[in-house]
């Protein structure tokens, strides 16, 4: 799920910044910021490292480890250093395509990231004692409470959902939700 979640984050950032993508056709390392150069080099070196692992008696465990290493670095970059500009969006697109291409060799990352995570979320919801319809209904009630500045009711609904394993995330346009997973697992977005 971590691979797909990172790919989905990259997809979303590329979508949000789609006007910038394409303004820079080639990545020129000397024009990149230090953090952009660092993540670009990590991703650019990945195919060679991946190929070396696969050529070493089909060491798919090592190749997979390289993929997860880049995912870890990419998550750090996205969370701490990403600044939207044509170069960074071009790097995201390059990185996403590289990860997908190499993942397909191992039979992973073959599905659309958003669709995969949605199916995982639905699978997790089935394990809870609340339906997706109930979650959406409570989110709508909470939205009305917030609109009416009834903060105690909005907080009560958030707390009620949290007790059932649902994490709400308020955005500028809408409230989304995730299923809280066991420790060390990533929440599956909705």
Coordinates of C-alpha atoms in Angstrom, one line a residue:
X1 CA 0.0 0.0 0.0
X2 CA 2.9 2.4 0.7
X3 CA 4.0 2.2 -2.9
X4 CA 0.6 3.0 -4.2
X5 CA 0.0 5.7 -1.6
X6 CA 3.2 7.5 -2.7
X7 CA 2.3 7.1 -6.4
X8 CA -1.1 8.6 -5.6
X9 CA 0.4 11.5 -3.8
X10 CA 2.7 12.1 -6.8
X11 CA -0.3 11.8 -9.2
X12 CA -2.2 14.4 -7.1
X13 CA 0.6 16.9 -7.0
X14 CA 1.1 16.5 -10.7
X15 CA -2.6 17.1 -11.3
X16 CA -2.7 20.1 -9.0
X17 CA 0.4 21.6 -10.8
X18 CA -0.4 20.4 -14.3
X19 CA 0.1 23.8 -15.8
X20 CA 3.7 23.7 -14.8
X21 CA 4.3 20.2 -16.2
X22 CA 5.7 20.5 -19.7
X23 CA 7.2 23.9 -19.2
X24 CA 10.5 22.3 -18.6
X25 CA 11.0 19.5 -21.2
X26 CA 14.4 18.3 -19.9
X27 CA 15.8 18.1 -16.4
X28 CA 19.0 20.2 -16.2
X29 CA 20.7 19.2 -12.9
X30 CA 22.6 22.5 -12.6
X31 CA 19.3 24.4 -12.5
X32 CA 17.8 22.3 -9.7
X33 CA 17.6 23.1 -6.0
X34 CA 19.7 20.9 -3.8
X35 CA 16.7 18.8 -2.7
X36 CA 15.5 18.5 -6.3
X37 CA 18.9 17.4 -7.4
X38 CA 19.1 14.9 -4.6
X39 CA 15.8 13.2 -5.3
X40 CA 16.4 13.3 -9.1
X41 CA 19.8 11.5 -8.6
X42 CA 18.2 8.9 -6.4
X43 CA 15.5 8.1 -8.9
X44 CA 17.8 8.4 -11.9
X45 CA 20.2 5.8 -10.4
X46 CA 17.3 3.4 -9.5
X47 CA 17.0 1.6 -12.9
X48 CA 20.7 0.7 -12.9
X49 CA 20.7 -0.5 -9.3
X50 CA 17.4 -2.4 -9.9
X51 CA 18.9 -4.0 -13.1
X52 CA 22.0 -5.0 -11.1
X53 CA 19.9 -6.7 -8.5
X54 CA 17.8 -8.6 -11.1
X55 CA 21.0 -9.6 -13.0
X56 CA 22.4 -11.0 -9.7
X57 CA 20.6 -14.3 -9.8
X58 CA 17.2 -12.6 -10.1
X59 CA 17.6 -11.0 -6.7
X60 CA 14.0 -9.6 -6.6
X61 CA 14.2 -9.0 -2.8
X62 CA 17.1 -6.6 -3.3
X63 CA 15.3 -5.0 -6.3
X64 CA 12.2 -4.5 -4.2
X65 CA 14.3 -3.1 -1.4
X66 CA 15.7 -0.5 -3.8
X67 CA 12.1 0.5 -4.8
X68 CA 11.1 0.9 -1.2
X69 CA 14.2 2.9 -0.5
X70 CA 13.3 5.4 -3.2
X71 CA 9.7 5.5 -1.9
X72 CA 11.0 6.4 1.5
X73 CA 13.2 9.1 0.0
X74 CA 10.3 10.4 -2.1
X75 CA 8.0 10.5 0.8
X76 CA 10.6 12.6 2.8
X77 CA 11.0 14.9 -0.2
X78 CA 7.2 15.3 -0.7
X79 CA 6.6 15.9 3.0
X80 CA 9.5 18.2 3.8
X81 CA 11.1 19.6 0.7
X82 CA 8.7 19.7 -2.3
X83 CA 8.1 23.2 -3.7
X84 CA 5.8 23.4 -6.7
X85 CA 7.7 24.7 -9.8
X86 CA 8.2 23.3 -13.3
X87 CA 11.4 21.4 -12.4
X88 CA 9.9 19.7 -9.3
X89 CA 6.7 18.7 -11.2
X90 CA 8.9 17.3 -14.0
X91 CA 10.9 15.4 -11.5
X92 CA 7.7 14.0 -10.0
X93 CA 6.5 12.8 -13.4
X94 CA 9.9 11.3 -14.2
X95 CA 9.9 9.6 -10.7
X96 CA 6.4 8.3 -11.0
X97 CA 7.0 6.8 -14.4
X98 CA 10.3 5.2 -13.3
X99 CA 8.7 3.6 -10.3
X100 CA 5.8 2.3 -12.3
X101 CA 8.0 0.9 -15.0
X102 CA 10.3 -1.0 -12.6
X103 CA 7.4 -2.1 -10.4
X104 CA 5.7 -3.7 -13.4
X105 CA 8.7 -5.9 -13.9
X106 CA 8.0 -7.3 -10.4
X107 CA 4.3 -7.5 -11.1
X108 CA 3.5 -4.5 -8.7
X109 CA 2.2 -1.0 -9.4
X110 CA 0.2 -2.4 -12.3
X111 CA -3.1 -0.8 -11.1
X112 CA -4.1 2.9 -11.0
X113 CA -3.0 4.1 -7.6
X114 CA -6.2 5.8 -6.7
X115 CA -8.3 2.8 -7.7
X116 CA -6.1 0.4 -5.8
X117 CA -6.3 2.5 -2.6
X118 CA -10.0 2.9 -3.0
X119 CA -10.5 -0.8 -3.2
X120 CA -8.2 -1.3 -0.1
X121 CA -10.3 1.3 1.8
X122 CA -13.5 -0.5 0.9
X123 CA -11.9 -3.8 2.1
X124 CA -10.9 -2.2 5.4
X125 CA -14.4 -0.6 5.8
X126 CA -15.9 -4.1 5.5
X127 CA -14.0 -5.0 8.7
X128 CA -15.5 -2.1 10.6
X129 CA -18.9 -1.9 12.2
X130 CA -19.9 1.0 10.1
X131 CA -20.8 1.2 6.4
X132 CA -19.4 3.6 3.9
X133 CA -22.9 5.2 3.5
X134 CA -23.0 5.8 7.3
X135 CA -19.5 7.4 7.1
X136 CA -20.5 9.7 4.3
X137 CA -23.8 10.5 6.1
X138 CA -22.0 11.5 9.3
X139 CA -19.5 13.6 7.3
X140 CA -22.3 15.4 5.7
X141 CA -24.0 16.0 9.1
X142 CA -20.6 17.2 10.4
X143 CA -20.3 19.6 7.5
X144 CA -23.7 21.1 8.3
X145 CA -22.7 21.5 11.9
X146 CA -19.5 23.2 10.9
X147 CA -21.4 25.5 8.5
X148 CA -23.7 26.4 11.4
X149 CA -20.7 26.9 13.6
X150 CA -21.9 24.2 15.9
X151 CA -18.4 23.2 16.8
X152 CA -19.3 20.8 19.7
X153 CA -21.5 18.7 17.3
X154 CA -18.9 18.7 14.6
X155 CA -16.3 17.5 17.2
X156 CA -18.7 14.9 18.6
X157 CA -19.2 13.4 15.1
X158 CA -15.4 13.5 14.5
X159 CA -14.8 11.7 17.8
X160 CA -17.6 9.2 17.1
X161 CA -16.0 8.3 13.7
X162 CA -12.5 8.2 15.3
X163 CA -13.7 5.6 17.9
X164 CA -14.8 3.5 14.9
X165 CA -11.5 3.7 13.2
X166 CA -12.2 6.5 10.8
X167 CA -9.9 9.5 10.5
X168 CA -11.3 12.7 9.0
X169 CA -9.2 15.2 7.1
X170 CA -10.7 18.6 6.4
X171 CA -9.6 20.2 3.2
X172 CA -10.5 23.6 1.7
X173 CA -13.1 22.0 -0.6
X174 CA -14.2 18.9 1.2
X175 CA -13.6 16.5 4.1
X176 CA -12.0 13.2 3.2
X177 CA -11.6 10.1 5.4
X178 CA -9.2 7.3 6.0
X179 CA -9.4 4.0 7.8
X180 CA -7.1 3.8 10.7
X181 CA -5.0 0.7 10.5
X182 CA -3.0 -1.2 13.0
X183 CA 0.3 0.4 14.1
X184 CA 3.0 0.6 11.5
X185 CA 0.5 0.4 8.6
X186 CA -0.4 3.5 6.6
X187 CA -4.0 4.7 6.7
X188 CA -5.9 4.1 3.4
X189 CA -7.3 7.3 2.0
X190 CA -10.9 8.0 1.0

